[in-house]
Amino acid sequence: MKVKVYRGTEEIGGTCIELTASNGKILWIDLGTPLDTKNPNVDYARNKLDALLISHPHKDHVGLMEMVGKNVPIYIGELSLDLINATKIFIGEAPLDGDFKLIKPWNEFIIADTFKVKTFLTDHSTPESFSFLIEVDGKRVMYSGDFRATGRKKMLYDILIKKPPENIDLLFLEGTMVERENHKYATEESVEQAIYDVIRNQDNISFVISSAQNVDRLVSVLRACKRTNKYLVIDIYTAFILDMVRKQSKSIPVIEWEEIKVYEHPSQLKKIINDKSFDEFRERISKQRIGDAVFNSPSKYVYFVRCPNEKLIEKLRDNGTINIIYSQWDGYLKKEHQQYFTDTINKLKDESGISFQIIHTSGHATVPDLIKFAKAIDSKKLVPIHTAYPEKFKIAFEKEGFENIVLWEDGKEYEV
Ligand SMILES: [Zn+2]
Ligand SMILES: [Zn+2]
């Protein structure tokens, strides 16, 4: 088999790997949008392939997937597809159109009569994320995807380490954390505890800034709210995400829970107001609506948002200190990774009457957790991917006795 990484050997995001079998069949794993602006060329996304396999619905892994066209089968988790389409609904775009083959955790299937694939569910900052074992031409390739060992699904990491797949010829292992600071908060539980400590004595409203699709985080905030008798306020989009995730897992909160309130964001409501298929959903969120209740006793509420509402902050300012808890990657606060909320949050964080804190843990494995993972898999070759510092990755692993670390170049084909 020939293997090529179009993108990912020296950057985080934009991941795309190509496997070419000896019979000429071509399989790609992930087709993400680059997060880095230094190499915007994505012409490779128009190359010929027989199928695309998607690990999880983060943009840096799926962002360019529509470029393969409608005739190429795309193997993707049902929840991943639901989550991508949920975003499309609320930004007013048509749902994805393509030849989707829905895949499930812990399943085995054959792609293009050639590639034998096994899926492993992993612990990551999105509710459905896979590692893959791919067998072709008598060789076994493992792709870790994005994962961690410190989230609410950490048990998945332990299971894989305890009973790892054997005889792996090549392991692609993500290395996001090689260059990122170790966080003050090591686990999802420590994030929950820190949020609890902030909100339990609040004399005004709190905002937690995170992604609606980071359901682990939403659950952490909800648990902190339960423990402090606060209401968690979510928007319509987040309520819809919860519904999607609950289709796959019954342990996920429902919007009917008494500690959940829904803020009927007008622009979000507009997106579903005329769609009959949302009739029941609209009725359900309407029963949970917060309305003006926040103005009577703001200290009872914690808003889970992408960006705090400045008008709401203005109206509530006189009630006491407003907490803004930033609970996602702090890179988004910097110019290089500017998002639509970056300026607003940077402005608010320095204002008087606002207490700003960063309480976050990464969706990616720490270097010691990566090393434990790599030791368990014990592959003949290990190629770092999804890292901006492959050299550092190699040094860190060689210090631990690894002799199988090989650094590849983007766009170059290797025989496995
Ligand atoms: Zn990623
Ligand atoms: Zn990811």
Coordinates of N, CA and C and ligand atoms in Angstrom, one line a residue, residues 56 58 61 124 146, ligand 2:
H56 N -14.4 12.6 12.8 CA -15.3 13.4 13.7 C -15.6 14.8 13.0
H58 N -15.4 17.9 13.6 CA -14.7 19.2 13.8 C -14.3 19.7 12.4
H61 N -11.4 18.6 10.3 CA -11.4 17.2 9.8 C -12.4 17.0 8.7
H124 N -13.3 12.8 23.2 CA -12.8 14.0 22.6 C -13.8 15.1 22.9
D146 N -8.5 12.6 16.8 CA -8.3 13.5 17.9 C -8.9 12.8 19.1
Ligands
ZN2 ZN -11.2 17.6 17.0

